[in-house]
Amino acid sequence: MQAAAKHITPVSVILGGKNPCYVDKSCDLTTTAHRIAWARFVNAGQNSLAPEYVLCHPGLREILVRELELCVHEFYGRNPQESEHYGRIASVEHYKEVKDFLSCGTVAFGGQTDDRERFIAPTVLIDVKETDAIMQQEILGPVLPILTVQTLEEAIQFMNRKDRPLAVYVYSNSQKVIAEVLQKTSSGSFCSNDNMIQCLYTRLPCGGIGNSGVGIYGGKFSFDTFSHSRACLLRNTAVECVTYLRYPPYAEKQLHLMQWASSLSRTNRWCNIL
């Protein structure tokens, strides 16, 4: 943005954020777990649109953790380090940052690491506090904290205490619940009953808001973002008998004539002339 400012050039910037995922009691937990596990653990979690944390009712947590673990076994086997479908952290520096997050809360499953390979197993954390380091920074790794809330209102309040994220996710079979989360939160994008796939729809814009970024891209939105829309009006010198009314000196008669001409314009009878 500093470089662009020298040339008075607009920019589109994706900065990331803490994408919340609310899991409602009415959802299909098996499908929900598959979709969350795929989004959080694909590419070893290095996806800016992946869910950063899950909010659910305390009564759901144990079941959701079990379903997520079953998904990891289904996707990557009992030992993900041996799976050809599971990635590694891209850099040593980031590997160390993600590894440090494993000290937050309690490891429900996963947690294995290998410094030589920059390997971190798909991991779910429970008993994480809102003040823990993992809740202050973007994870970009295969670690998913699950926090509990008693009500939907509490979940929305929790989301809104954070900076506005790239995406907000909600899993529910209730359209009322989905609508309430959509209306009462702010994010670059929103997706119900799935994760990350909103970026695949070229008719939807991708982008952030606030601390998660500025500007949008995707499909025609990319063309519009990186193009300059030049306003161009081609006129002629005809109908000066009407347009002269803009010139001073001004009088009540001119005002009335302009109001009359404007009323005709609104009915589209004189649009081309005015």
PDB file of C-alpha atoms in Angstrom:
ATOM      1  CA  MET A   1       0.000   0.000   0.000  1.00  0.00           C
ATOM      2  CA  GLN A   2       2.943   2.343   0.665  1.00  0.00           C
ATOM      3  CA  ALA A   3       4.414   1.598  -2.764  1.00  0.00           C
ATOM      4  CA  ALA A   4       1.049   2.111  -4.451  1.00  0.00           C
ATOM      5  CA  ALA A   5       0.417   5.354  -2.583  1.00  0.00           C
ATOM      6  CA  LYS A   6       3.365   6.996  -4.343  1.00  0.00           C
ATOM      7  CA  HIS A   7       1.504   6.570  -7.616  1.00  0.00           C
ATOM      8  CA  ILE A   8      -2.022   7.160  -6.226  1.00  0.00           C
ATOM      9  CA  THR A   9      -2.880   3.583  -7.235  1.00  0.00           C
ATOM     10  CA  PRO A  10      -5.614   1.507  -5.554  1.00  0.00           C
ATOM     11  CA  VAL A  11      -4.697  -1.931  -4.200  1.00  0.00           C
ATOM     12  CA  SER A  12      -6.360  -5.183  -3.240  1.00  0.00           C
ATOM     13  CA  VAL A  13      -4.778  -6.824  -0.200  1.00  0.00           C
ATOM     14  CA  ILE A  14      -5.587 -10.093   1.566  1.00  0.00           C
ATOM     15  CA  LEU A  15      -4.271 -10.052   5.154  1.00  0.00           C
ATOM     16  CA  GLY A  16      -5.992 -13.093   6.671  1.00  0.00           C
ATOM     17  CA  GLY A  17      -7.632 -13.360  10.070  1.00  0.00           C
ATOM     18  CA  LYS A  18      -9.299 -15.638  12.587  1.00  0.00           C
ATOM     19  CA  ASN A  19     -12.137 -17.290  10.660  1.00  0.00           C
ATOM     20  CA  PRO A  20     -14.789 -18.542  13.117  1.00  0.00           C
ATOM     21  CA  CYS A  21     -16.902 -21.643  12.540  1.00  0.00           C
ATOM     22  CA  TYR A  22     -20.080 -22.077  14.547  1.00  0.00           C
ATOM     23  CA  VAL A  23     -21.486 -25.612  14.778  1.00  0.00           C
ATOM     24  CA  ASP A  24     -25.158 -25.669  15.702  1.00  0.00           C
ATOM     25  CA  LYS A  25     -26.872 -28.565  17.464  1.00  0.00           C
ATOM     26  CA  SER A  26     -29.186 -29.100  14.488  1.00  0.00           C
ATOM     27  CA  CYS A  27     -26.463 -29.894  11.932  1.00  0.00           C
ATOM     28  CA  ASP A  28     -25.405 -33.261  10.508  1.00  0.00           C
ATOM     29  CA  LEU A  29     -22.254 -33.789  12.574  1.00  0.00           C
ATOM     30  CA  THR A  30     -20.747 -36.458  10.336  1.00  0.00           C
ATOM     31  CA  THR A  31     -20.881 -34.280   7.218  1.00  0.00           C
ATOM     32  CA  THR A  32     -19.893 -31.221   9.240  1.00  0.00           C
ATOM     33  CA  ALA A  33     -16.794 -32.976  10.573  1.00  0.00           C
ATOM     34  CA  HIS A  34     -15.747 -34.111   7.091  1.00  0.00           C
ATOM     35  CA  ARG A  35     -15.973 -30.606   5.684  1.00  0.00           C
ATOM     36  CA  ILE A  36     -14.239 -28.929   8.618  1.00  0.00           C
ATOM     37  CA  ALA A  37     -11.456 -31.549   8.707  1.00  0.00           C
ATOM     38  CA  TRP A  38     -10.842 -31.200   4.979  1.00  0.00           C
ATOM     39  CA  ALA A  39     -10.656 -27.402   5.142  1.00  0.00           C
ATOM     40  CA  ARG A  40      -8.463 -27.244   8.256  1.00  0.00           C
ATOM     41  CA  PHE A  41      -6.002 -30.015   7.431  1.00  0.00           C
ATOM     42  CA  VAL A  42      -5.627 -29.919   3.619  1.00  0.00           C
ATOM     43  CA  ASN A  43      -2.213 -28.492   2.640  1.00  0.00           C
ATOM     44  CA  ALA A  44      -1.231 -28.981   6.302  1.00  0.00           C
ATOM     45  CA  GLY A  45      -3.630 -26.214   7.252  1.00  0.00           C
ATOM     46  CA  GLN A  46      -1.848 -23.516   5.248  1.00  0.00           C
ATOM     47  CA  ASN A  47      -5.021 -21.938   3.908  1.00  0.00           C
ATOM     48  CA  SER A  48      -6.086 -18.403   4.768  1.00  0.00           C
ATOM     49  CA  LEU A  49      -9.794 -19.264   4.325  1.00  0.00           C
ATOM     50  CA  ALA A  50      -9.682 -22.333   6.596  1.00  0.00           C
ATOM     51  CA  PRO A  51     -11.687 -22.259   9.846  1.00  0.00           C
ATOM     52  CA  GLU A  52      -9.421 -20.935  12.599  1.00  0.00           C
ATOM     53  CA  TYR A  53     -11.536 -22.106  15.513  1.00  0.00           C
ATOM     54  CA  VAL A  54     -14.823 -23.865  16.166  1.00  0.00           C
ATOM     55  CA  LEU A  55     -17.550 -22.702  18.540  1.00  0.00           C
ATOM     56  CA  CYS A  56     -20.097 -25.267  19.697  1.00  0.00           C
ATOM     57  CA  HIS A  57     -22.303 -26.199  22.632  1.00  0.00           C
ATOM     58  CA  PRO A  58     -20.488 -28.136  25.407  1.00  0.00           C
ATOM     59  CA  GLY A  59     -22.733 -31.126  24.761  1.00  0.00           C
ATOM     60  CA  LEU A  60     -21.500 -31.345  21.164  1.00  0.00           C
ATOM     61  CA  ARG A  61     -17.783 -31.059  21.760  1.00  0.00           C
ATOM     62  CA  GLU A  62     -16.969 -34.668  22.585  1.00  0.00           C
ATOM     63  CA  ILE A  63     -18.998 -35.996  19.644  1.00  0.00           C
ATOM     64  CA  LEU A  64     -17.483 -33.462  17.239  1.00  0.00           C
ATOM     65  CA  VAL A  65     -13.941 -34.295  18.386  1.00  0.00           C
ATOM     66  CA  ARG A  66     -14.594 -38.004  17.830  1.00  0.00           C
ATOM     67  CA  GLU A  67     -16.033 -37.362  14.365  1.00  0.00           C
ATOM     68  CA  LEU A  68     -13.063 -35.164  13.402  1.00  0.00           C
ATOM     69  CA  GLU A  69     -10.624 -37.848  14.519  1.00  0.00           C
ATOM     70  CA  LEU A  70     -12.447 -40.443  12.425  1.00  0.00           C
ATOM     71  CA  CYS A  71     -12.178 -38.094   9.433  1.00  0.00           C
ATOM     72  CA  VAL A  72      -8.422 -37.718   9.916  1.00  0.00           C
ATOM     73  CA  HIS A  73      -8.040 -41.509   9.968  1.00  0.00           C
ATOM     74  CA  GLU A  74     -10.181 -41.749   6.848  1.00  0.00           C
ATOM     75  CA  PHE A  75      -8.234 -39.047   4.989  1.00  0.00           C
ATOM     76  CA  TYR A  76      -4.669 -39.730   6.101  1.00  0.00           C
ATOM     77  CA  GLY A  77      -4.633 -43.078   7.898  1.00  0.00           C
ATOM     78  CA  ARG A  78      -3.604 -43.839  11.470  1.00  0.00           C
ATOM     79  CA  ASN A  79      -0.195 -42.258  10.884  1.00  0.00           C
ATOM     80  CA  PRO A  80      -0.583 -39.100   8.756  1.00  0.00           C
ATOM     81  CA  GLN A  81       3.188 -38.722   8.565  1.00  0.00           C
ATOM     82  CA  GLU A  82       3.251 -41.736   6.273  1.00  0.00           C
ATOM     83  CA  SER A  83       0.402 -40.497   4.082  1.00  0.00           C
ATOM     84  CA  GLU A  84       1.230 -39.264   0.595  1.00  0.00           C
ATOM     85  CA  HIS A  85      -1.845 -37.053   0.834  1.00  0.00           C
ATOM     86  CA  TYR A  86      -0.663 -34.995   3.801  1.00  0.00           C
ATOM     87  CA  GLY A  87       1.622 -31.982   3.462  1.00  0.00           C
ATOM     88  CA  ARG A  88       4.335 -30.276   5.480  1.00  0.00           C
ATOM     89  CA  ILE A  89       4.784 -26.757   6.824  1.00  0.00           C
ATOM     90  CA  ALA A  90       6.446 -24.580   4.183  1.00  0.00           C
ATOM     91  CA  SER A  91       9.208 -22.969   6.273  1.00  0.00           C
ATOM     92  CA  VAL A  92      11.174 -23.669   9.441  1.00  0.00           C
ATOM     93  CA  GLU A  93      10.138 -20.329  10.935  1.00  0.00           C
ATOM     94  CA  HIS A  94       6.443 -20.977  10.483  1.00  0.00           C
ATOM     95  CA  TYR A  95       6.807 -24.580  11.643  1.00  0.00           C
ATOM     96  CA  LYS A  96       8.180 -23.309  14.967  1.00  0.00           C
ATOM     97  CA  GLU A  97       5.296 -20.845  15.334  1.00  0.00           C
ATOM     98  CA  VAL A  98       2.630 -23.490  14.717  1.00  0.00           C
ATOM     99  CA  LYS A  99       4.404 -25.998  16.977  1.00  0.00           C
ATOM    100  CA  ASP A 100       4.300 -23.464  19.824  1.00  0.00           C
ATOM    101  CA  PHE A 101       0.509 -23.330  19.509  1.00  0.00           C
ATOM    102  CA  LEU A 102       0.331 -26.966  20.626  1.00  0.00           C
ATOM    103  CA  SER A 103       1.018 -25.816  24.197  1.00  0.00           C
ATOM    104  CA  CYS A 104      -2.335 -24.023  24.278  1.00  0.00           C
ATOM    105  CA  GLY A 105      -5.182 -25.909  25.921  1.00  0.00           C
ATOM    106  CA  THR A 106      -5.276 -29.705  25.807  1.00  0.00           C
ATOM    107  CA  VAL A 107      -4.534 -31.930  22.821  1.00  0.00           C
ATOM    108  CA  ALA A 108      -7.671 -33.970  22.088  1.00  0.00           C
ATOM    109  CA  PHE A 109      -5.905 -35.905  19.323  1.00  0.00           C
ATOM    110  CA  GLY A 110      -2.838 -35.462  17.161  1.00  0.00           C
ATOM    111  CA  GLY A 111      -0.038 -33.238  18.427  1.00  0.00           C
ATOM    112  CA  GLN A 112       2.838 -35.282  16.988  1.00  0.00           C
ATOM    113  CA  THR A 113       5.683 -33.317  15.388  1.00  0.00           C
ATOM    114  CA  ASP A 114       8.931 -34.008  13.519  1.00  0.00           C
ATOM    115  CA  ASP A 115      11.412 -31.137  13.265  1.00  0.00           C
ATOM    116  CA  ARG A 116      13.363 -32.784  10.443  1.00  0.00           C
ATOM    117  CA  GLU A 117      10.339 -32.951   8.149  1.00  0.00           C
ATOM    118  CA  ARG A 118       8.517 -29.860   9.486  1.00  0.00           C
ATOM    119  CA  PHE A 119       5.665 -32.290  10.180  1.00  0.00           C
ATOM    120  CA  ILE A 120       2.775 -31.452  12.480  1.00  0.00           C
ATOM    121  CA  ALA A 121      -0.021 -33.991  12.720  1.00  0.00           C
ATOM    122  CA  PRO A 122      -3.648 -32.951  12.261  1.00  0.00           C
ATOM    123  CA  THR A 123      -4.482 -31.738  15.751  1.00  0.00           C
ATOM    124  CA  VAL A 124      -7.576 -30.689  17.648  1.00  0.00           C
ATOM    125  CA  LEU A 125      -7.216 -28.689  20.859  1.00  0.00           C
ATOM    126  CA  ILE A 126      -9.813 -28.340  23.610  1.00  0.00           C
ATOM    127  CA  ASP A 127      -9.906 -26.257  26.808  1.00  0.00           C
ATOM    128  CA  VAL A 128      -8.373 -23.367  24.891  1.00  0.00           C
ATOM    129  CA  LYS A 129      -8.814 -19.912  26.442  1.00  0.00           C
ATOM    130  CA  GLU A 130      -9.740 -16.833  24.457  1.00  0.00           C
ATOM    131  CA  THR A 131      -6.551 -15.183  25.731  1.00  0.00           C
ATOM    132  CA  ASP A 132      -4.235 -18.002  24.539  1.00  0.00           C
ATOM    133  CA  ALA A 133      -1.685 -17.243  21.820  1.00  0.00           C
ATOM    134  CA  ILE A 134      -3.440 -19.469  19.303  1.00  0.00           C
ATOM    135  CA  MET A 135      -6.522 -17.250  19.554  1.00  0.00           C
ATOM    136  CA  GLN A 136      -4.534 -14.069  18.920  1.00  0.00           C
ATOM    137  CA  GLN A 137      -2.687 -15.021  15.713  1.00  0.00           C
ATOM    138  CA  GLU A 138      -3.614 -16.637  12.417  1.00  0.00           C
ATOM    139  CA  ILE A 139      -2.643 -20.317  12.656  1.00  0.00           C
ATOM    140  CA  LEU A 140      -1.992 -21.298   9.016  1.00  0.00           C
ATOM    141  CA  GLY A 141      -1.290 -24.815  10.192  1.00  0.00           C
ATOM    142  CA  PRO A 142      -3.053 -28.137  10.952  1.00  0.00           C
ATOM    143  CA  VAL A 143      -4.253 -27.175  14.424  1.00  0.00           C
ATOM    144  CA  LEU A 144      -7.912 -26.576  15.265  1.00  0.00           C
ATOM    145  CA  PRO A 145      -9.075 -25.198  18.636  1.00  0.00           C
ATOM    146  CA  ILE A 146     -12.614 -26.056  19.726  1.00  0.00           C
ATOM    147  CA  LEU A 147     -14.205 -23.673  22.217  1.00  0.00           C
ATOM    148  CA  THR A 148     -17.632 -24.024  23.808  1.00  0.00           C
ATOM    149  CA  VAL A 149     -20.478 -21.534  24.099  1.00  0.00           C
ATOM    150  CA  GLN A 150     -23.889 -21.965  25.672  1.00  0.00           C
ATOM    151  CA  THR A 151     -25.973 -20.082  23.107  1.00  0.00           C
ATOM    152  CA  LEU A 152     -25.922 -18.710  19.582  1.00  0.00           C
ATOM    153  CA  GLU A 153     -25.911 -15.182  21.016  1.00  0.00           C
ATOM    154  CA  GLU A 154     -22.766 -15.978  22.997  1.00  0.00           C
ATOM    155  CA  ALA A 155     -21.117 -17.349  19.844  1.00  0.00           C
ATOM    156  CA  ILE A 156     -21.940 -14.187  17.887  1.00  0.00           C
ATOM    157  CA  GLN A 157     -20.621 -11.998  20.697  1.00  0.00           C
ATOM    158  CA  PHE A 158     -17.405 -14.051  20.730  1.00  0.00           C
ATOM    159  CA  MET A 159     -16.949 -13.610  16.962  1.00  0.00           C
ATOM    160  CA  ASN A 160     -17.572  -9.885  17.159  1.00  0.00           C
ATOM    161  CA  ARG A 161     -14.935  -9.387  19.850  1.00  0.00           C
ATOM    162  CA  LYS A 162     -12.344 -10.379  17.261  1.00  0.00           C
ATOM    163  CA  ASP A 163     -11.171  -8.388  14.250  1.00  0.00           C
ATOM    164  CA  ARG A 164     -13.347  -8.911  11.188  1.00  0.00           C
ATOM    165  CA  PRO A 165     -12.144 -12.115   9.457  1.00  0.00           C
ATOM    166  CA  LEU A 166     -11.841 -13.250   5.858  1.00  0.00           C
ATOM    167  CA  ALA A 167     -14.765 -15.635   6.366  1.00  0.00           C
ATOM    168  CA  VAL A 168     -17.461 -16.647   8.813  1.00  0.00           C
ATOM    169  CA  TYR A 169     -18.778 -20.214   8.719  1.00  0.00           C
ATOM    170  CA  VAL A 170     -21.877 -21.725  10.276  1.00  0.00           C
ATOM    171  CA  TYR A 171     -23.189 -25.293  10.201  1.00  0.00           C
ATOM    172  CA  SER A 172     -26.890 -25.614  10.878  1.00  0.00           C
ATOM    173  CA  ASN A 173     -30.094 -27.060   9.441  1.00  0.00           C
ATOM    174  CA  SER A 174     -31.931 -23.994  10.707  1.00  0.00           C
ATOM    175  CA  GLN A 175     -32.259 -21.142   8.222  1.00  0.00           C
ATOM    176  CA  LYS A 176     -33.038 -18.862  11.158  1.00  0.00           C
ATOM    177  CA  VAL A 177     -29.683 -19.643  12.787  1.00  0.00           C
ATOM    178  CA  ILE A 178     -27.816 -19.135   9.514  1.00  0.00           C
ATOM    179  CA  ALA A 179     -29.589 -15.829   8.856  1.00  0.00           C
ATOM    180  CA  GLU A 180     -28.855 -14.562  12.358  1.00  0.00           C
ATOM    181  CA  VAL A 181     -25.125 -15.275  12.090  1.00  0.00           C
ATOM    182  CA  LEU A 182     -25.039 -13.682   8.644  1.00  0.00           C
ATOM    183  CA  GLN A 183     -26.869 -10.541   9.772  1.00  0.00           C
ATOM    184  CA  LYS A 184     -25.043 -10.015  13.058  1.00  0.00           C
ATOM    185  CA  THR A 185     -21.436 -10.594  11.948  1.00  0.00           C
ATOM    186  CA  SER A 186     -19.099  -8.938   9.467  1.00  0.00           C
ATOM    187  CA  SER A 187     -16.529 -10.681   7.280  1.00  0.00           C
ATOM    188  CA  GLY A 188     -15.023 -10.719   3.817  1.00  0.00           C
ATOM    189  CA  SER A 189     -17.186 -13.718   2.900  1.00  0.00           C
ATOM    190  CA  PHE A 190     -19.747 -16.020   4.465  1.00  0.00           C
ATOM    191  CA  CYS A 191     -20.521 -19.695   3.932  1.00  0.00           C
ATOM    192  CA  SER A 192     -23.076 -21.967   5.529  1.00  0.00           C
ATOM    193  CA  ASN A 193     -22.676 -25.734   5.843  1.00  0.00           C
ATOM    194  CA  ASP A 194     -19.288 -25.824   4.119  1.00  0.00           C
ATOM    195  CA  ASN A 195     -15.808 -24.295   4.261  1.00  0.00           C
ATOM    196  CA  MET A 196     -13.608 -22.439   1.770  1.00  0.00           C
ATOM    197  CA  ILE A 197     -15.530 -23.349  -1.379  1.00  0.00           C
ATOM    198  CA  GLN A 198     -17.001 -19.853  -1.692  1.00  0.00           C
ATOM    199  CA  CYS A 199     -13.741 -18.853  -3.400  1.00  0.00           C
ATOM    200  CA  LEU A 200     -14.480 -21.331  -6.215  1.00  0.00           C
ATOM    201  CA  TYR A 201     -17.591 -19.436  -7.339  1.00  0.00           C
ATOM    202  CA  THR A 202     -16.379 -16.822  -9.814  1.00  0.00           C
ATOM    203  CA  ARG A 203     -19.635 -14.887  -9.504  1.00  0.00           C
ATOM    204  CA  LEU A 204     -18.835 -14.244  -5.843  1.00  0.00           C
ATOM    205  CA  PRO A 205     -16.145 -11.752  -4.829  1.00  0.00           C
ATOM    206  CA  CYS A 206     -13.209 -12.865  -2.682  1.00  0.00           C
ATOM    207  CA  GLY A 207     -11.603 -10.428  -0.295  1.00  0.00           C
ATOM    208  CA  GLY A 208     -11.339  -9.202   3.248  1.00  0.00           C
ATOM    209  CA  ILE A 209     -12.714  -6.377   5.330  1.00  0.00           C
ATOM    210  CA  GLY A 210     -11.005  -4.321   8.009  1.00  0.00           C
ATOM    211  CA  ASN A 211      -7.940  -6.136   9.379  1.00  0.00           C
ATOM    212  CA  SER A 212      -8.520  -9.101   7.043  1.00  0.00           C
ATOM    213  CA  GLY A 213      -7.905  -7.029   3.913  1.00  0.00           C
ATOM    214  CA  VAL A 214      -9.230  -4.528   1.432  1.00  0.00           C
ATOM    215  CA  GLY A 215     -10.568  -4.895  -2.096  1.00  0.00           C
ATOM    216  CA  ILE A 216     -12.038  -7.904  -3.871  1.00  0.00           C
ATOM    217  CA  TYR A 217     -11.027 -10.277  -6.657  1.00  0.00           C
ATOM    218  CA  GLY A 218     -12.271 -13.374  -8.477  1.00  0.00           C
ATOM    219  CA  GLY A 219     -13.747 -13.691 -11.966  1.00  0.00           C
ATOM    220  CA  LYS A 220     -14.919 -10.348 -13.330  1.00  0.00           C
ATOM    221  CA  PHE A 221     -14.267  -8.800  -9.908  1.00  0.00           C
ATOM    222  CA  SER A 222     -10.530  -9.172 -10.599  1.00  0.00           C
ATOM    223  CA  PHE A 223     -10.904  -7.332 -13.901  1.00  0.00           C
ATOM    224  CA  ASP A 224     -12.882  -4.548 -12.220  1.00  0.00           C
ATOM    225  CA  THR A 225     -10.463  -4.299  -9.303  1.00  0.00           C
ATOM    226  CA  PHE A 226      -7.399  -3.896 -11.489  1.00  0.00           C
ATOM    227  CA  SER A 227      -9.051  -1.675 -14.102  1.00  0.00           C
ATOM    228  CA  HIS A 228      -9.818   2.027 -14.049  1.00  0.00           C
ATOM    229  CA  SER A 229     -13.422   2.878 -14.798  1.00  0.00           C
ATOM    230  CA  ARG A 230     -13.279   6.100 -16.768  1.00  0.00           C
ATOM    231  CA  ALA A 231     -16.520   8.083 -16.785  1.00  0.00           C
ATOM    232  CA  CYS A 232     -17.214   9.333 -20.323  1.00  0.00           C
ATOM    233  CA  LEU A 233     -20.139  11.532 -21.372  1.00  0.00           C
ATOM    234  CA  LEU A 234     -20.490  12.532 -25.060  1.00  0.00           C
ATOM    235  CA  ARG A 235     -22.711  15.574 -25.507  1.00  0.00           C
ATOM    236  CA  ASN A 236     -23.614  18.031 -28.267  1.00  0.00           C
ATOM    237  CA  THR A 237     -24.704  21.669 -28.299  1.00  0.00           C
ATOM    238  CA  ALA A 238     -28.341  21.029 -29.149  1.00  0.00           C
ATOM    239  CA  VAL A 239     -31.320  21.771 -26.887  1.00  0.00           C
ATOM    240  CA  GLU A 240     -29.657  24.870 -25.446  1.00  0.00           C
ATOM    241  CA  CYS A 241     -33.210  26.149 -25.141  1.00  0.00           C
ATOM    242  CA  VAL A 242     -33.454  23.917 -22.066  1.00  0.00           C
ATOM    243  CA  THR A 243     -29.913  23.647 -20.764  1.00  0.00           C
ATOM    244  CA  TYR A 244     -29.461  27.439 -20.601  1.00  0.00           C
ATOM    245  CA  LEU A 245     -31.442  27.346 -17.348  1.00  0.00           C
ATOM    246  CA  ARG A 246     -28.249  26.451 -15.448  1.00  0.00           C
ATOM    247  CA  TYR A 247     -26.677  29.828 -16.178  1.00  0.00           C
ATOM    248  CA  PRO A 248     -26.934  32.820 -13.832  1.00  0.00           C
ATOM    249  CA  PRO A 249     -28.504  35.154 -13.021  1.00  0.00           C
ATOM    250  CA  TYR A 250     -30.974  32.904 -11.230  1.00  0.00           C
ATOM    251  CA  ALA A 251     -34.647  33.642 -10.713  1.00  0.00           C
ATOM    252  CA  GLU A 252     -37.760  31.869  -9.463  1.00  0.00           C
ATOM    253  CA  LYS A 253     -38.920  31.340 -13.034  1.00  0.00           C
ATOM    254  CA  GLN A 254     -35.756  29.397 -13.848  1.00  0.00           C
ATOM    255  CA  LEU A 255     -36.157  27.293 -10.718  1.00  0.00           C
ATOM    256  CA  HIS A 256     -39.702  26.354 -11.664  1.00  0.00           C
ATOM    257  CA  LEU A 257     -38.647  25.502 -15.218  1.00  0.00           C
ATOM    258  CA  MET A 258     -35.780  23.331 -13.914  1.00  0.00           C
ATOM    259  CA  GLN A 259     -38.149  21.518 -11.560  1.00  0.00           C
ATOM    260  CA  TRP A 260     -40.553  20.961 -14.441  1.00  0.00           C
ATOM    261  CA  ALA A 261     -37.749  19.653 -16.685  1.00  0.00           C
ATOM    262  CA  SER A 262     -36.535  17.361 -13.881  1.00  0.00           C
ATOM    263  CA  SER A 263     -40.011  15.925 -13.413  1.00  0.00           C
ATOM    264  CA  LEU A 264     -40.117  15.083 -17.127  1.00  0.00           C
ATOM    265  CA  SER A 265     -36.668  13.489 -16.817  1.00  0.00           C
ATOM    266  CA  ARG A 266     -37.875  11.226 -14.020  1.00  0.00           C
ATOM    267  CA  THR A 267     -40.646   9.919 -16.234  1.00  0.00           C
ATOM    268  CA  ASN A 268     -38.013   9.094 -18.899  1.00  0.00           C
ATOM    269  CA  ARG A 269     -39.761  11.249 -21.489  1.00  0.00           C
ATOM    270  CA  TRP A 270     -36.882  13.729 -21.797  1.00  0.00           C
ATOM    271  CA  CYS A 271     -33.963  11.655 -20.483  1.00  0.00           C
ATOM    272  CA  ASN A 272     -32.013  11.774 -23.740  1.00  0.00           C
ATOM    273  CA  ILE A 273     -32.387  15.540 -23.978  1.00  0.00           C
ATOM    274  CA  LEU A 274     -31.477  16.386 -20.389  1.00  0.00           C
TER     275      LEU A 274
END
